[in-house]
mmCIF file of C-alpha atoms in Angstrom:
data_model
loop_
_atom_site.group_PDB
_atom_site.id
_atom_site.type_symbol
_atom_site.label_atom_id
_atom_site.label_comp_id
_atom_site.label_asym_id
_atom_site.label_seq_id
_atom_site.Cartn_x
_atom_site.Cartn_y
_atom_site.Cartn_z
ATOM 1 C CA ALA A 80 41.233 -96.496 34.466
ATOM 2 C CA GLN A 81 39.104 -96.525 31.227
ATOM 3 C CA SER A 82 35.516 -97.309 31.668
ATOM 4 C CA VAL A 83 32.226 -97.541 29.779
ATOM 5 C CA THR A 84 28.783 -96.877 31.389
ATOM 6 C CA GLN A 85 25.509 -97.789 29.807
ATOM 7 C CA PRO A 86 22.936 -96.407 32.362
ATOM 8 C CA ASP A 87 19.937 -98.211 31.012
ATOM 9 C CA ILE A 88 19.862 -101.957 31.570
ATOM 10 C CA HIS A 89 16.505 -102.551 29.688
ATOM 11 C CA ILE A 90 14.579 -100.264 27.381
ATOM 12 C CA THR A 91 11.178 -100.954 25.620
ATOM 13 C CA VAL A 92 9.933 -98.851 22.659
ATOM 14 C CA SER A 93 7.051 -99.201 20.368
ATOM 15 C CA GLU A 94 7.686 -100.215 16.829
ATOM 16 C CA GLY A 95 8.179 -97.004 14.770
ATOM 17 C CA ALA A 96 9.104 -94.840 17.574
ATOM 18 C CA SER A 97 12.606 -93.268 17.909
ATOM 19 C CA LEU A 98 15.314 -94.695 19.984
ATOM 20 C CA GLU A 99 18.289 -93.349 21.901
ATOM 21 C CA LEU A 100 20.585 -95.647 23.853
ATOM 22 C CA ARG A 101 23.154 -93.811 26.188
ATOM 23 C CA CYS A 102 26.721 -94.520 26.648
ATOM 24 C CA ASN A 103 29.243 -92.582 28.709
ATOM 25 C CA TYR A 104 32.983 -93.243 28.788
ATOM 26 C CA SER A 105 35.917 -92.397 30.921
ATOM 27 C CA TYR A 106 39.100 -91.880 28.922
ATOM 28 C CA GLY A 107 41.964 -89.336 29.090
ATOM 29 C CA ALA A 108 42.591 -88.915 25.359
ATOM 30 C CA THR A 109 40.405 -88.963 22.165
ATOM 31 C CA PRO A 110 38.718 -92.282 22.382
ATOM 32 C CA TYR A 111 38.067 -94.941 19.866
ATOM 33 C CA LEU A 112 34.324 -95.644 20.298
ATOM 34 C CA PHE A 113 32.111 -98.424 18.952
ATOM 35 C CA TRP A 114 28.727 -99.786 19.175
ATOM 36 C CA TYR A 115 28.075 -103.496 18.709
ATOM 37 C CA VAL A 116 24.677 -105.320 18.507
ATOM 38 C CA GLN A 117 24.004 -108.882 19.731
ATOM 39 C CA SER A 118 20.858 -110.500 18.489
ATOM 40 C CA PRO A 119 19.492 -113.450 20.547
ATOM 41 C CA GLY A 120 21.702 -116.357 20.476
ATOM 42 C CA GLN A 121 24.190 -114.653 18.238
ATOM 43 C CA GLY A 122 27.651 -113.236 18.425
ATOM 44 C CA LEU A 123 28.206 -109.452 18.431
ATOM 45 C CA GLN A 124 28.135 -107.413 15.214
ATOM 46 C CA LEU A 125 29.673 -104.025 14.714
ATOM 47 C CA LEU A 126 27.030 -101.132 14.153
ATOM 48 C CA LEU A 127 29.302 -98.305 13.979
ATOM 49 C CA LYS A 128 32.579 -96.713 15.232
ATOM 50 C CA TYR A 129 34.089 -93.285 15.903
ATOM 51 C CA PHE A 130 37.719 -92.505 15.664
ATOM 52 C CA SER A 131 38.071 -88.877 14.555
ATOM 53 C CA GLY A 132 36.491 -86.252 12.392
ATOM 54 C CA ASP A 133 32.741 -85.684 12.007
ATOM 55 C CA THR A 134 31.173 -86.218 15.387
ATOM 56 C CA LEU A 135 27.949 -87.688 13.907
ATOM 57 C CA VAL A 136 28.665 -91.194 12.475
ATOM 58 C CA GLN A 137 26.447 -93.280 10.448
ATOM 59 C CA GLY A 138 26.244 -97.181 10.751
ATOM 60 C CA ILE A 139 24.523 -100.187 9.489
ATOM 61 C CA LYS A 140 20.714 -100.814 9.750
ATOM 62 C CA GLY A 141 19.902 -97.002 9.912
ATOM 63 C CA PHE A 142 21.630 -96.328 13.175
ATOM 64 C CA GLU A 143 23.820 -93.283 13.940
ATOM 65 C CA ALA A 144 25.623 -92.015 16.919
ATOM 66 C CA GLU A 145 26.994 -88.825 18.168
ATOM 67 C CA PHE A 146 30.288 -88.196 19.907
ATOM 68 C CA LYS A 147 30.046 -85.330 22.400
ATOM 69 C CA ARG A 148 33.429 -84.795 24.087
ATOM 70 C CA SER A 149 32.076 -82.217 26.564
ATOM 71 C CA GLN A 150 29.634 -84.860 27.892
ATOM 72 C CA SER A 151 31.978 -87.860 27.362
ATOM 73 C CA SER A 152 29.095 -89.398 25.570
ATOM 74 C CA PHE A 153 28.559 -91.575 22.542
ATOM 75 C CA ASN A 154 24.797 -92.149 22.413
ATOM 76 C CA LEU A 155 23.150 -94.279 19.720
ATOM 77 C CA ARG A 156 20.010 -93.168 17.882
ATOM 78 C CA LYS A 157 17.563 -94.547 15.409
ATOM 79 C CA PRO A 158 14.610 -92.473 14.101
ATOM 80 C CA SER A 159 12.202 -95.375 13.720
ATOM 81 C CA VAL A 160 12.672 -98.691 15.310
ATOM 82 C CA HIS A 161 11.683 -101.944 13.672
ATOM 83 C CA TRP A 162 10.848 -105.188 15.504
ATOM 84 C CA SER A 163 14.032 -106.739 14.204
ATOM 85 C CA ASP A 164 16.130 -104.240 16.198
ATOM 86 C CA ALA A 165 15.160 -106.105 19.441
ATOM 87 C CA ALA A 166 18.601 -107.105 20.626
ATOM 88 C CA GLU A 167 21.216 -106.190 23.189
ATOM 89 C CA TYR A 168 23.517 -103.295 22.496
ATOM 90 C CA PHE A 169 27.034 -102.775 23.758
ATOM 91 C CA CYS A 170 29.046 -99.621 23.669
ATOM 92 C CA ALA A 171 32.803 -100.030 23.850
ATOM 93 C CA VAL A 172 35.893 -97.805 24.162
ATOM 94 C CA GLY A 173 39.203 -98.861 22.644
ATOM 95 C CA GLU A 174 41.949 -99.030 25.360
ATOM 96 C CA ARG A 175 45.240 -97.881 23.629
ATOM 97 C CA SER A 176 47.824 -98.940 26.256
ATOM 98 C CA GLN A 177 46.897 -102.565 26.236
ATOM 99 C CA GLY A 178 45.288 -102.505 22.715
ATOM 100 C CA ASN A 179 41.982 -103.980 23.756
ATOM 101 C CA LEU A 180 38.309 -103.057 23.992
ATOM 102 C CA ILE A 181 36.374 -102.245 27.145
ATOM 103 C CA PHE A 182 32.760 -103.082 26.920
ATOM 104 C CA GLY A 183 29.885 -101.595 28.733
ATOM 105 C CA LYS A 184 27.351 -103.898 30.464
ATOM 106 C CA GLY A 185 24.839 -103.654 27.602
ATOM 107 C CA THR A 186 21.352 -102.323 27.084
ATOM 108 C CA LYS A 187 18.619 -104.836 26.086
ATOM 109 C CA LEU A 188 16.158 -103.403 23.742
ATOM 110 C CA SER A 189 12.646 -104.794 23.503
ATOM 111 C CA VAL A 190 10.257 -103.584 20.822
ATOM 112 C CA LYS A 191 6.398 -103.434 21.315
ATOM 113 C CA PRO A 192 4.258 -104.150 18.273
ATOM 114 C CA ASN B 604 34.128 -117.287 3.933
ATOM 115 C CA ALA B 605 33.000 -119.030 7.222
ATOM 116 C CA GLY B 606 34.353 -116.007 9.310
ATOM 117 C CA VAL B 607 34.832 -116.951 12.929
ATOM 118 C CA THR B 608 33.658 -120.517 14.012
ATOM 119 C CA GLN B 609 33.419 -121.897 17.472
ATOM 120 C CA THR B 610 32.764 -125.530 18.642
ATOM 121 C CA PRO B 611 30.891 -126.675 20.520
ATOM 122 C CA LYS B 612 27.848 -124.657 20.839
ATOM 123 C CA PHE B 613 26.831 -126.085 24.048
ATOM 124 C CA GLN B 614 28.792 -127.946 26.824
ATOM 125 C CA VAL B 615 28.004 -129.320 30.222
ATOM 126 C CA LEU B 616 30.873 -130.134 32.455
ATOM 127 C CA LYS B 617 31.331 -131.445 35.991
ATOM 128 C CA THR B 618 33.440 -129.552 38.464
ATOM 129 C CA GLY B 619 37.118 -130.488 38.012
ATOM 130 C CA GLN B 620 36.826 -131.666 34.290
ATOM 131 C CA SER B 621 38.874 -130.149 31.644
ATOM 132 C CA MET B 622 38.057 -129.143 28.129
ATOM 133 C CA THR B 623 39.014 -127.149 25.151
ATOM 134 C CA LEU B 624 36.770 -124.737 23.301
ATOM 135 C CA GLN B 625 37.775 -124.437 19.704
ATOM 136 C CA CYS B 626 37.920 -121.272 17.707
ATOM 137 C CA ALA B 627 39.003 -120.772 14.024
ATOM 138 C CA GLN B 628 38.886 -117.968 11.550
ATOM 139 C CA ASP B 629 39.448 -117.786 7.866
ATOM 140 C CA MET B 630 40.058 -114.162 7.247
ATOM 141 C CA ASN B 631 43.874 -114.258 7.999
ATOM 142 C CA HIS B 632 43.406 -111.913 10.947
ATOM 143 C CA GLU B 633 46.487 -111.467 13.241
ATOM 144 C CA TYR B 634 44.508 -110.651 16.337
ATOM 145 C CA MET B 635 42.288 -112.971 18.207
ATOM 146 C CA SER B 636 40.572 -112.815 21.569
ATOM 147 C CA TRP B 637 38.447 -114.804 23.892
ATOM 148 C CA TYR B 638 35.705 -113.107 25.881
ATOM 149 C CA ARG B 639 33.236 -114.435 28.461
ATOM 150 C CA GLN B 640 29.760 -112.948 28.764
ATOM 151 C CA ASP B 641 27.928 -113.002 32.107
ATOM 152 C CA PRO B 642 24.431 -111.556 32.794
ATOM 153 C CA GLY B 643 24.821 -107.789 33.721
ATOM 154 C CA MET B 644 28.644 -108.019 33.217
ATOM 155 C CA GLY B 645 29.068 -107.320 29.440
ATOM 156 C CA LEU B 646 32.048 -108.875 27.878
ATOM 157 C CA ARG B 647 35.321 -109.496 29.726
ATOM 158 C CA LEU B 648 38.416 -110.281 27.975
ATOM 159 C CA ILE B 649 40.055 -113.529 29.141
ATOM 160 C CA HIS B 650 43.150 -113.948 26.791
ATOM 161 C CA TYR B 651 44.259 -112.474 23.509
ATOM 162 C CA SER B 652 46.742 -113.139 20.794
ATOM 163 C CA VAL B 653 48.567 -110.700 18.436
ATOM 164 C CA GLY B 654 49.936 -113.407 16.176
ATOM 165 C CA ALA B 655 50.949 -117.040 16.037
ATOM 166 C CA GLY B 656 53.082 -117.912 18.979
ATOM 167 C CA ILE B 657 52.101 -114.709 20.975
ATOM 168 C CA THR B 658 49.445 -114.574 23.679
ATOM 169 C CA ASP B 659 48.823 -112.549 26.605
ATOM 170 C CA GLN B 660 46.341 -112.200 29.510
ATOM 171 C CA GLY B 661 43.202 -110.162 29.645
ATOM 172 C CA GLU B 662 41.137 -109.050 32.415
ATOM 173 C CA VAL B 663 40.087 -112.472 33.774
ATOM 174 C CA PRO B 664 42.648 -115.074 32.805
ATOM 175 C CA ASN B 665 42.652 -117.276 35.844
ATOM 176 C CA GLY B 666 41.538 -120.952 35.086
ATOM 177 C CA TYR B 667 42.118 -120.557 31.377
ATOM 178 C CA ASN B 668 45.048 -121.460 29.162
ATOM 179 C CA VAL B 669 45.621 -120.510 25.395
ATOM 180 C CA SER B 670 48.068 -121.109 22.711
ATOM 181 C CA ARG B 671 48.286 -120.005 19.155
ATOM 182 C CA SER B 672 50.233 -122.229 16.922
ATOM 183 C CA THR B 673 48.672 -121.149 13.694
ATOM 184 C CA THR B 674 47.059 -117.813 12.454
ATOM 185 C CA GLU B 675 43.678 -119.547 12.058
ATOM 186 C CA ASP B 676 43.188 -121.235 15.392
ATOM 187 C CA PHE B 677 43.042 -120.022 18.894
ATOM 188 C CA PRO B 678 41.825 -122.644 21.401
ATOM 189 C CA LEU B 679 40.787 -121.957 25.008
ATOM 190 C CA ARG B 680 41.551 -124.564 27.550
ATOM 191 C CA LEU B 681 39.674 -124.938 30.873
ATOM 192 C CA LEU B 682 42.135 -126.703 33.160
ATOM 193 C CA SER B 683 39.759 -127.739 35.994
ATOM 194 C CA ALA B 684 36.189 -126.455 35.432
ATOM 195 C CA ALA B 685 34.534 -124.577 38.288
ATOM 196 C CA PRO B 686 30.930 -123.497 38.515
ATOM 197 C CA SER B 687 32.138 -119.851 38.442
ATOM 198 C CA GLN B 688 33.230 -120.494 34.864
ATOM 199 C CA THR B 689 29.520 -121.165 33.777
ATOM 200 C CA SER B 690 29.229 -118.599 31.018
ATOM 201 C CA VAL B 691 28.930 -117.820 27.350
ATOM 202 C CA TYR B 692 32.354 -117.678 25.575
ATOM 203 C CA PHE B 693 33.042 -115.597 22.580
ATOM 204 C CA CYS B 694 35.934 -115.822 20.273
ATOM 205 C CA ALA B 695 36.703 -112.716 18.059
ATOM 206 C CA SER B 696 39.210 -111.847 15.518
ATOM 207 C CA SER B 697 40.402 -108.662 13.916
ATOM 208 C CA PHE B 698 42.846 -107.404 11.195
ATOM 209 C CA GLY B 699 44.346 -104.722 13.447
ATOM 210 C CA ARG B 700 44.466 -104.256 17.273
ATOM 211 C CA PRO B 701 40.950 -104.561 18.714
ATOM 212 C CA TYR B 702 41.130 -101.140 20.246
ATOM 213 C CA SER B 703 40.918 -99.518 16.753
ATOM 214 C CA SER B 704 39.618 -102.391 14.461
ATOM 215 C CA GLU B 705 36.332 -104.014 13.926
ATOM 216 C CA GLN B 706 36.087 -107.311 15.685
ATOM 217 C CA TYR B 707 34.386 -110.259 14.039
ATOM 218 C CA PHE B 708 32.775 -112.505 16.667
ATOM 219 C CA GLY B 709 31.908 -116.102 16.544
ATOM 220 C CA PRO B 710 28.420 -117.476 17.553
ATOM 221 C CA GLY B 711 29.514 -118.349 21.059
ATOM 222 C CA THR B 712 29.816 -121.500 23.201
ATOM 223 C CA ARG B 713 27.433 -121.832 26.201
ATOM 224 C CA LEU B 714 29.221 -123.564 29.070
ATOM 225 C CA THR B 715 27.520 -124.921 32.132
ATOM 226 C CA VAL B 716 29.630 -126.341 34.969
ATOM 227 C CA THR B 717 27.666 -128.385 37.540
#
C-alpha cells in the first residue's frame, strides 16, 4: 500500500536560517507528489507539486522541493526562513487506483527570532 | 470568489446527538472530499464525491454519511456522535481527481463530542 513518511514531527529553526523538511514515500510507479502548508487555525494550501519532468520544482513563498527517485524522497527546502513560515507542513502522494491523496502526518515548523 | 466555505467553525455535541457539517464551493469543481485531522495522524479521508449524485467511502467512513445533490454542496452528517469523532474536519474541492490536482481546502470545523 502507498504511504508517506515525514520523519520529523517538530523542527525549530532560527529566522534567516535554511530549512529542509523530509518526506519519503512508498509507491510502485512514478508518483504524483505534493507539499501543503497549514497555518495555525487555517485550512491547507498547496505549496508545490511534482508530476514529471524536472526533478527540482519551485513553489510559492520561495519554497522548492527535489524529487529523488533513488531515495523515494521529496524533500522541501527554503534557503532563508521567515517568521511567517511557522506552520505545519504536509507531504502527500497521489494514489491513482482510488484517485485520492495520502497525507503524511505532518511536520510542525517553529521559527526562532 | 469565496472558495470553499464550511459551517459551523466550532461545535460541541453530546454523545448520541446528530448533526450536519456544511461545505460549499463556488469554483464549479466536480470533486469534493471530507477529511478529519487528528493530532499526529495527518489528514484522513472520510468520504469523497466525483460529481453530483456520486459519493464513495474513504479511509475512515464509519459513523458518517454524505450526499451530493448539487455540484456546490457536500454536507457531512454525523449520525450518532461519539467521543472518537472529536476532531477537526476539513472539506476540500478540486477540478480534477485529487491524486493529480490541487485541492482547495475550507477553514475547517472543530468538533468536540462530550
